[in-house]
Short mmCIF file of C-alpha atoms in Angstrom, two decimals:
data_model
loop_
_atom_site.label_atom_id
_atom_site.label_comp_id
_atom_site.label_asym_id
_atom_site.label_seq_id
_atom_site.Cartn_x
_atom_site.Cartn_y
_atom_site.Cartn_z
CA MET A 1 0.00 0.00 0.00
CA ILE A 2 1.17 3.50 -0.77
CA GLY A 3 1.47 5.53 2.43
CA PRO A 4 -1.10 8.32 2.91
CA THR A 5 1.42 11.21 3.01
CA VAL A 6 3.30 10.00 -0.09
CA LYS A 7 -0.04 9.52 -1.86
CA GLU A 8 -1.33 12.96 -0.92
CA LEU A 9 1.84 14.62 -2.24
CA LEU A 10 1.82 12.59 -5.48
CA LEU A 11 -1.80 13.61 -6.06
CA GLU A 12 -1.33 17.29 -5.25
CA ASN A 13 -1.36 18.24 -8.94
CA GLN A 14 -3.51 15.35 -10.13
CA GLU A 15 -5.61 17.64 -12.32
CA THR A 16 -2.61 17.73 -14.70
CA PHE A 17 -2.38 13.92 -14.99
CA LEU A 18 -5.01 13.48 -17.71
CA ILE A 19 -4.10 14.68 -21.19
CA PRO A 20 -7.67 15.16 -22.48
CA ALA A 21 -8.83 13.22 -25.56
CA LYS A 22 -9.10 16.39 -27.66
CA ASN A 23 -5.30 16.87 -27.31
CA VAL A 24 -4.38 13.26 -28.15
CA ALA A 25 -3.80 12.25 -31.79
CA ASN A 26 -5.85 9.18 -32.74
CA VAL A 27 -7.05 7.11 -35.69
CA MET A 28 -10.26 5.18 -36.35
CA TYR A 29 -10.02 1.40 -36.67
CA GLN A 30 -11.61 1.50 -40.14
CA ASN A 31 -9.01 3.98 -41.43
CA PRO A 32 -6.82 2.78 -44.30
CA LEU A 33 -3.37 1.87 -43.02
CA ASP A 34 -1.60 4.30 -45.36
CA HIS A 35 -3.58 7.16 -43.78
CA CYS A 36 -2.55 5.87 -40.35
CA LEU A 37 1.10 5.84 -41.45
CA LEU A 38 0.90 9.49 -42.47
CA VAL A 39 -0.78 10.47 -39.17
CA LEU A 40 1.83 8.60 -37.09
CA THR A 41 4.73 10.12 -39.02
CA LYS A 42 3.25 13.62 -38.86
CA VAL A 43 2.54 13.61 -35.11
CA GLY A 44 5.90 12.03 -34.30
CA TYR A 45 4.52 9.66 -31.63
CA SER A 46 5.43 6.02 -31.85
CA LYS A 47 2.03 4.77 -30.68
CA ILE A 48 -1.47 6.32 -30.68
CA PRO A 49 -4.98 5.27 -29.58
CA VAL A 50 -7.47 3.68 -31.99
CA LEU A 51 -11.14 4.67 -31.61
CA ASP A 52 -14.41 3.55 -33.17
CA LYS A 53 -17.08 5.86 -34.67
CA GLY A 54 -18.61 6.34 -31.22
CA ASP A 55 -15.28 7.59 -29.78
CA ARG A 56 -14.88 4.33 -27.88
CA PHE A 57 -11.32 3.17 -27.25
CA VAL A 58 -10.60 -0.07 -29.12
CA GLY A 59 -6.79 -0.38 -29.15
CA LEU A 60 -3.36 1.07 -29.93
CA VAL A 61 -1.42 1.24 -33.17
CA SER A 62 2.33 1.81 -33.47
CA LEU A 63 4.50 3.11 -36.29
CA SER A 64 6.77 0.07 -36.17
CA GLU A 65 3.79 -2.29 -36.67
CA VAL A 66 2.68 -0.35 -39.75
CA VAL A 67 6.20 -0.17 -41.21
CA GLU A 68 6.61 -3.88 -40.60
CA LYS A 69 3.62 -4.52 -42.88
CA MET A 70 5.37 -2.62 -45.69
CA ILE A 71 8.72 -4.34 -45.40
CA ASP A 72 9.45 -7.45 -47.41
CA LEU A 73 13.03 -8.65 -46.97
CA LYS A 74 15.01 -5.58 -48.01
CA GLU A 75 12.28 -3.67 -49.81
CA ILE A 76 9.71 -1.26 -48.45
CA ASP A 77 6.59 -0.60 -50.44
CA MET A 78 3.57 1.47 -49.46
CA GLU A 79 1.44 -0.57 -51.88
CA LYS A 80 1.60 -3.44 -49.40
CA LEU A 81 -0.74 -1.39 -47.23
CA ASN A 82 -3.46 -1.42 -49.92
CA GLY A 83 -6.63 -2.97 -48.60
CA LEU A 84 -5.40 -3.00 -45.02
CA THR A 85 -6.98 -0.95 -42.23
CA VAL A 86 -5.84 0.01 -38.76
CA ALA A 87 -7.87 -2.92 -37.42
CA ASP A 88 -5.44 -5.32 -39.17
CA VAL A 89 -2.43 -4.26 -37.09
CA MET A 90 -3.71 -2.67 -33.88
CA GLN A 91 -3.17 -4.17 -30.43
CA THR A 92 -6.48 -4.80 -28.72
CA HIS A 93 -5.42 -6.32 -25.40
CA VAL A 94 -4.55 -3.02 -23.79
CA SER A 95 -4.75 -2.06 -20.11
CA VAL A 96 -7.00 0.94 -19.51
CA VAL A 97 -8.13 2.74 -16.37
CA SER A 98 -11.43 4.37 -15.48
CA GLU A 99 -11.90 8.05 -14.73
CA ASN A 100 -11.83 7.10 -11.05
CA TRP A 101 -8.38 5.59 -11.45
CA ASP A 102 -6.44 4.46 -8.43
CA LEU A 103 -2.92 5.87 -7.99
CA GLU A 104 -1.46 2.52 -6.99
CA GLU A 105 -2.82 0.87 -10.13
CA VAL A 106 -1.65 3.72 -12.38
CA LEU A 107 1.89 3.64 -10.92
CA HIS A 108 1.99 -0.12 -11.32
CA LEU A 109 0.75 -0.16 -14.95
CA LEU A 110 3.05 2.67 -16.08
CA VAL A 111 6.10 0.53 -15.28
CA ASP A 112 5.36 -1.37 -18.49
CA LEU A 113 3.41 1.15 -20.58
CA PRO A 114 4.46 4.59 -21.81
CA PHE A 115 0.90 5.85 -21.34
CA LEU A 116 -2.45 4.62 -20.03
CA PRO A 117 -5.74 5.20 -21.86
CA VAL A 118 -8.56 6.48 -19.64
CA VAL A 119 -12.13 5.46 -20.53
CA ASP A 120 -15.54 6.06 -18.98
CA ASP A 121 -18.03 3.30 -18.17
CA GLN A 122 -19.24 3.31 -21.80
CA GLN A 123 -15.61 2.72 -22.96
CA ILE A 124 -15.61 6.29 -24.38
CA PHE A 125 -12.00 7.51 -24.69
CA LYS A 126 -11.38 10.37 -22.25
CA GLY A 127 -7.61 10.83 -22.67
CA ILE A 128 -4.33 9.40 -21.48
CA ILE A 129 -2.18 9.44 -18.35
CA THR A 130 1.50 9.62 -19.34
CA ARG A 131 4.73 8.68 -17.60
CA LYS A 132 5.81 12.28 -18.12
CA GLU A 133 3.06 13.72 -15.91
CA ILE A 134 3.56 11.04 -13.25
CA LEU A 135 7.31 11.73 -13.18
CA LYS A 136 6.58 15.43 -12.62
CA ALA A 137 4.50 14.41 -9.59
CA VAL A 138 7.31 12.12 -8.37
CA ASN A 139 9.77 15.03 -8.55
CA HIS A 140 7.38 17.23 -6.59
CA MET A 141 6.80 14.59 -3.92
CA SER A 142 10.51 13.75 -3.60
CA HIS A 143 11.34 17.39 -2.96
CA GLU A 144 8.46 18.21 -0.62
CA LEU A 145 8.08 15.12 1.57
CA GLU A 146 10.97 15.74 3.95
CA ARG A 147 10.65 19.51 3.72
CA ARG A 148 7.14 19.24 5.15
CA ASN A 149 7.51 16.23 7.44
CA LEU A 150 9.82 14.91 10.09
CA LEU A 151 10.68 11.27 9.44
CA LEU A 152 11.51 8.92 12.30
CA SER A 153 12.58 5.39 11.57
CA LYS A 154 10.15 2.98 13.24
CA THR A 155 13.16 1.11 14.59
CA ASP A 156 14.59 4.30 16.16
CA PRO A 157 14.81 4.05 19.98
CA ILE A 158 13.74 7.71 20.31
CA LEU A 159 10.18 6.69 19.48
CA GLU A 160 10.05 4.20 22.32
CA LYS A 161 11.47 6.79 24.70
CA GLN A 162 9.09 9.55 23.68
CA LYS A 163 6.15 7.11 23.69
CA ILE A 164 5.14 8.38 20.26
CA VAL A 165 4.54 4.87 18.97
CA MET B 1 16.51 18.91 -2.83
CA ILE B 2 15.34 15.33 -2.55
CA GLY B 3 15.07 14.29 1.09
CA PRO B 4 17.65 11.74 2.33
CA THR B 5 15.13 9.02 3.28
CA VAL B 6 13.24 9.30 -0.02
CA LYS B 7 16.55 9.24 -1.89
CA GLU B 8 17.86 6.22 -0.01
CA LEU B 9 14.69 4.26 -0.79
CA LEU B 10 14.68 5.27 -4.46
CA LEU B 11 18.29 4.12 -4.76
CA GLU B 12 17.83 0.83 -2.92
CA ASN B 13 17.85 -1.14 -6.19
CA GLN B 14 19.97 1.30 -8.17
CA GLU B 15 22.07 -1.53 -9.62
CA THR B 16 19.05 -2.30 -11.87
CA PHE B 17 18.81 1.28 -13.24
CA LEU B 18 21.42 0.92 -15.98
CA ILE B 19 20.49 -1.22 -18.98
CA PRO B 20 24.04 -2.06 -20.10
CA ALA B 21 25.19 -1.07 -23.62
CA LYS B 22 25.42 -4.72 -24.73
CA ASN B 23 21.64 -5.07 -24.21
CA VAL B 24 20.70 -1.85 -26.05
CA ALA B 25 20.11 -1.93 -29.83
CA ASN B 26 22.15 0.74 -31.64
CA VAL B 27 23.31 1.88 -35.07
CA MET B 28 26.53 3.52 -36.28
CA TYR B 29 26.25 7.06 -37.65
CA GLN B 30 27.84 6.00 -40.98
CA ASN B 31 25.24 3.22 -41.47
CA PRO B 32 23.01 3.54 -44.55
CA LEU B 33 19.57 4.79 -43.56
CA ASP B 34 17.79 1.79 -45.09
CA HIS B 35 19.77 -0.50 -42.76
CA CYS B 36 18.78 1.73 -39.84
CA LEU B 37 15.12 1.43 -40.87
CA LEU B 38 15.34 -2.36 -40.80
CA VAL B 39 17.04 -2.34 -37.38
CA LEU B 40 14.45 0.04 -35.90
CA THR B 41 11.54 -1.97 -37.29
CA LYS B 42 13.02 -5.27 -36.15
CA VAL B 43 13.75 -4.20 -32.57
CA GLY B 44 10.39 -2.43 -32.21
CA TYR B 45 11.80 0.59 -30.34
CA SER B 46 10.87 4.03 -31.59
CA LYS B 47 14.28 5.54 -30.86
CA ILE B 48 17.79 4.07 -30.44
CA PRO B 49 21.30 5.39 -29.71
CA VAL B 50 23.75 6.22 -32.49
CA LEU B 51 27.44 5.37 -31.88
CA ASP B 52 30.69 6.00 -33.74
CA LYS B 53 33.32 3.37 -34.51
CA GLY B 54 34.91 3.90 -31.10
CA ASP B 55 31.60 3.11 -29.33
CA ARG B 56 31.19 6.77 -28.44
CA PHE B 57 27.65 8.08 -28.12
CA VAL B 58 26.90 10.63 -30.85
CA GLY B 59 23.09 10.92 -30.94
CA LEU B 60 19.66 9.31 -31.24
CA VAL B 61 17.69 8.22 -34.28
CA SER B 62 13.94 7.58 -34.38
CA LEU B 63 11.76 5.52 -36.68
CA SER B 64 9.49 8.49 -37.42
CA GLU B 65 12.45 10.60 -38.60
CA VAL B 66 13.54 7.84 -41.00
CA VAL B 67 10.00 7.25 -42.31
CA GLU B 68 9.59 11.00 -42.81
CA LYS B 69 12.57 10.95 -45.19
CA MET B 70 10.79 8.33 -47.33
CA ILE B 71 7.45 10.08 -47.51
CA ASP B 72 6.69 12.46 -50.33
CA LEU B 73 3.11 13.74 -50.25
CA LYS B 74 1.14 10.49 -50.31
CA GLU B 75 3.87 8.17 -51.52
CA ILE B 76 6.43 6.22 -49.55
CA ASP B 77 9.55 5.02 -51.26
CA MET B 78 12.58 3.31 -49.77
CA GLU B 79 14.69 4.57 -52.70
CA LYS B 80 14.54 8.03 -51.13
CA LEU B 81 16.91 6.70 -48.50
CA ASN B 82 19.61 5.96 -51.10
CA GLY B 83 22.78 7.82 -50.32
CA LEU B 84 21.58 8.89 -46.87
CA THR B 85 23.19 7.73 -43.64
CA VAL B 86 22.07 7.79 -40.02
CA ALA B 87 24.11 11.00 -39.60
CA ASP B 88 21.65 12.79 -41.93
CA VAL B 89 18.66 12.37 -39.62
CA MET B 90 19.98 11.75 -36.10
CA GLN B 91 19.46 14.17 -33.22
CA THR B 92 22.79 15.28 -31.79
CA HIS B 93 21.73 17.68 -29.03
CA VAL B 94 20.87 14.98 -26.53
CA SER B 95 21.11 15.11 -22.73
CA VAL B 96 23.37 12.41 -21.32
CA VAL B 97 24.52 11.59 -17.80
CA SER B 98 27.85 10.29 -16.53
CA GLU B 99 28.33 6.97 -14.76
CA ASN B 100 28.28 8.93 -11.49
CA TRP B 101 24.82 10.26 -12.27
CA ASP B 102 22.91 12.20 -9.68
CA LEU B 103 19.39 10.99 -8.84
CA GLU B 104 17.94 14.48 -8.82
CA GLU B 105 19.27 15.17 -12.32
CA VAL B 106 18.08 11.79 -13.65
CA LEU B 107 14.55 12.29 -12.25
CA HIS B 108 14.44 15.78 -13.72
CA LEU B 109 15.65 14.79 -17.21
CA LEU B 110 13.35 11.74 -17.45
CA VAL B 111 10.31 14.03 -17.27
CA ASP B 112 11.02 14.92 -20.91
CA LEU B 113 12.96 11.91 -22.20
CA PRO B 114 11.90 8.25 -22.39
CA PHE B 115 15.47 7.18 -21.60
CA LEU B 116 18.82 8.74 -20.73
CA PRO B 117 22.10 7.66 -22.36
CA VAL B 118 24.94 7.07 -19.87
CA VAL B 119 28.50 7.79 -21.04
CA ASP B 120 31.93 7.67 -19.43
CA ASP B 121 34.42 10.55 -19.46
CA GLN B 122 35.59 9.50 -22.95
CA GLN B 123 31.97 9.73 -24.21
CA ILE B 124 31.94 5.90 -24.53
CA PHE B 125 28.34 4.64 -24.44
CA LYS B 126 27.76 2.60 -21.28
CA GLY B 127 23.99 2.04 -21.51
CA ILE B 128 20.69 3.75 -20.76
CA ILE B 129 18.57 4.60 -17.73
CA THR B 130 14.90 4.15 -18.59
CA ARG B 131 11.68 5.56 -17.18
CA LYS B 132 10.60 1.95 -16.64
CA GLU B 133 13.36 1.20 -14.12
CA ILE B 134 12.88 4.53 -12.35
CA LEU B 135 9.13 3.90 -12.05
CA LYS B 136 9.87 0.51 -10.45
CA ALA B 137 11.97 2.35 -7.86
CA VAL B 138 9.16 4.90 -7.33
CA ASN B 139 6.72 2.07 -6.65
CA HIS B 140 9.13 0.51 -4.15
CA MET B 141 9.72 3.82 -2.36
CA SER B 142 6.00 4.71 -2.26
CA HIS B 143 5.20 1.40 -0.61
CA GLU B 144 8.09 1.29 1.85
CA LEU B 145 8.48 4.87 3.06
CA GLU B 146 5.60 4.94 5.54
CA ARG B 147 5.94 1.27 6.38
CA ARG B 148 9.45 1.93 7.68
CA ASN B 149 9.09 5.47 8.99
CA LEU B 150 6.79 7.49 11.18
CA LEU B 151 5.91 10.79 9.54
CA LEU B 152 5.11 13.86 11.59
CA SER B 153 4.04 17.05 9.89
CA LYS B 154 6.48 19.82 10.78
CA THR B 155 3.48 22.01 11.57
CA ASP B 156 2.09 19.42 14.02
CA PRO B 157 1.93 20.78 17.62
CA ILE B 158 2.98 17.36 19.00
CA LEU B 159 6.53 18.09 17.84
CA GLU B 160 6.71 21.30 19.84
CA LYS B 161 5.32 19.53 22.88
CA GLN B 162 7.69 16.59 22.69
CA LYS B 163 10.65 18.90 21.93
CA ILE B 164 11.60 16.69 18.99
CA VAL B 165 12.15 19.67 16.73
#
């Protein structure tokens, strides 16, 4: 369990954690894969969310997966994308969190994922929580914790003596 | 400044922070760009270090920068890479840290970078420190800090009374 003081400090700027959906580049799963390639290259992100027509989150698509579809031994050919859509390459088994995300879960999932999609109870895509924003919070907490609090080791004899614990 | 107890906990598994150079995919700056494209696609990372013949770190190259060089309006053509080398697209103004890195600096730089190259005093590439490993340490610290220590707010009247501060 994350301690209450650490948690409170990590969450002090939690309103900055969510990058709202309107600021996150995305593609639709029915989009042609060549369109997706152009979007990915233009935005410069290696991986972006895939939505359906109802703005529901359905997966993630990465530039390397699209390029892989174009490469055949030592040749690359955009024509290989003809007839393919985002749905043909996207990853669908993706961890997401709800709008009432739990800090412990978010910190745990971000060890393995560069960002976490946030969805509501209808699976509507609300935005992402990124490692960048969490690391800002970690910096804040690391600097403030011992500035604001006195820490006594639980094995320190002073506690016994002062009858604090 | 990061408090001493927070710092100690964050560094408890610091031997895992460095992914050693031998485990990090890289390219040489003189490599043809089509070779670089194949390496990037094969390893599945969006960005990798660029070294010179003496294993010195000289920059970073990303898949999206290489793909951008191949795209011309709505066409993609690997022939556009002919004659180009990694040196033509790599980023050279890259933050690095020394082997005696400082935690505060690492935490600060990783807010904006997915990983940090580590070099020795000859600029020889020694490996990378990733957000992933740092986030593992953050999880460990968040769980252990208040399990091992008693925290008293510095504005708490009990401290005055007990003459602890």
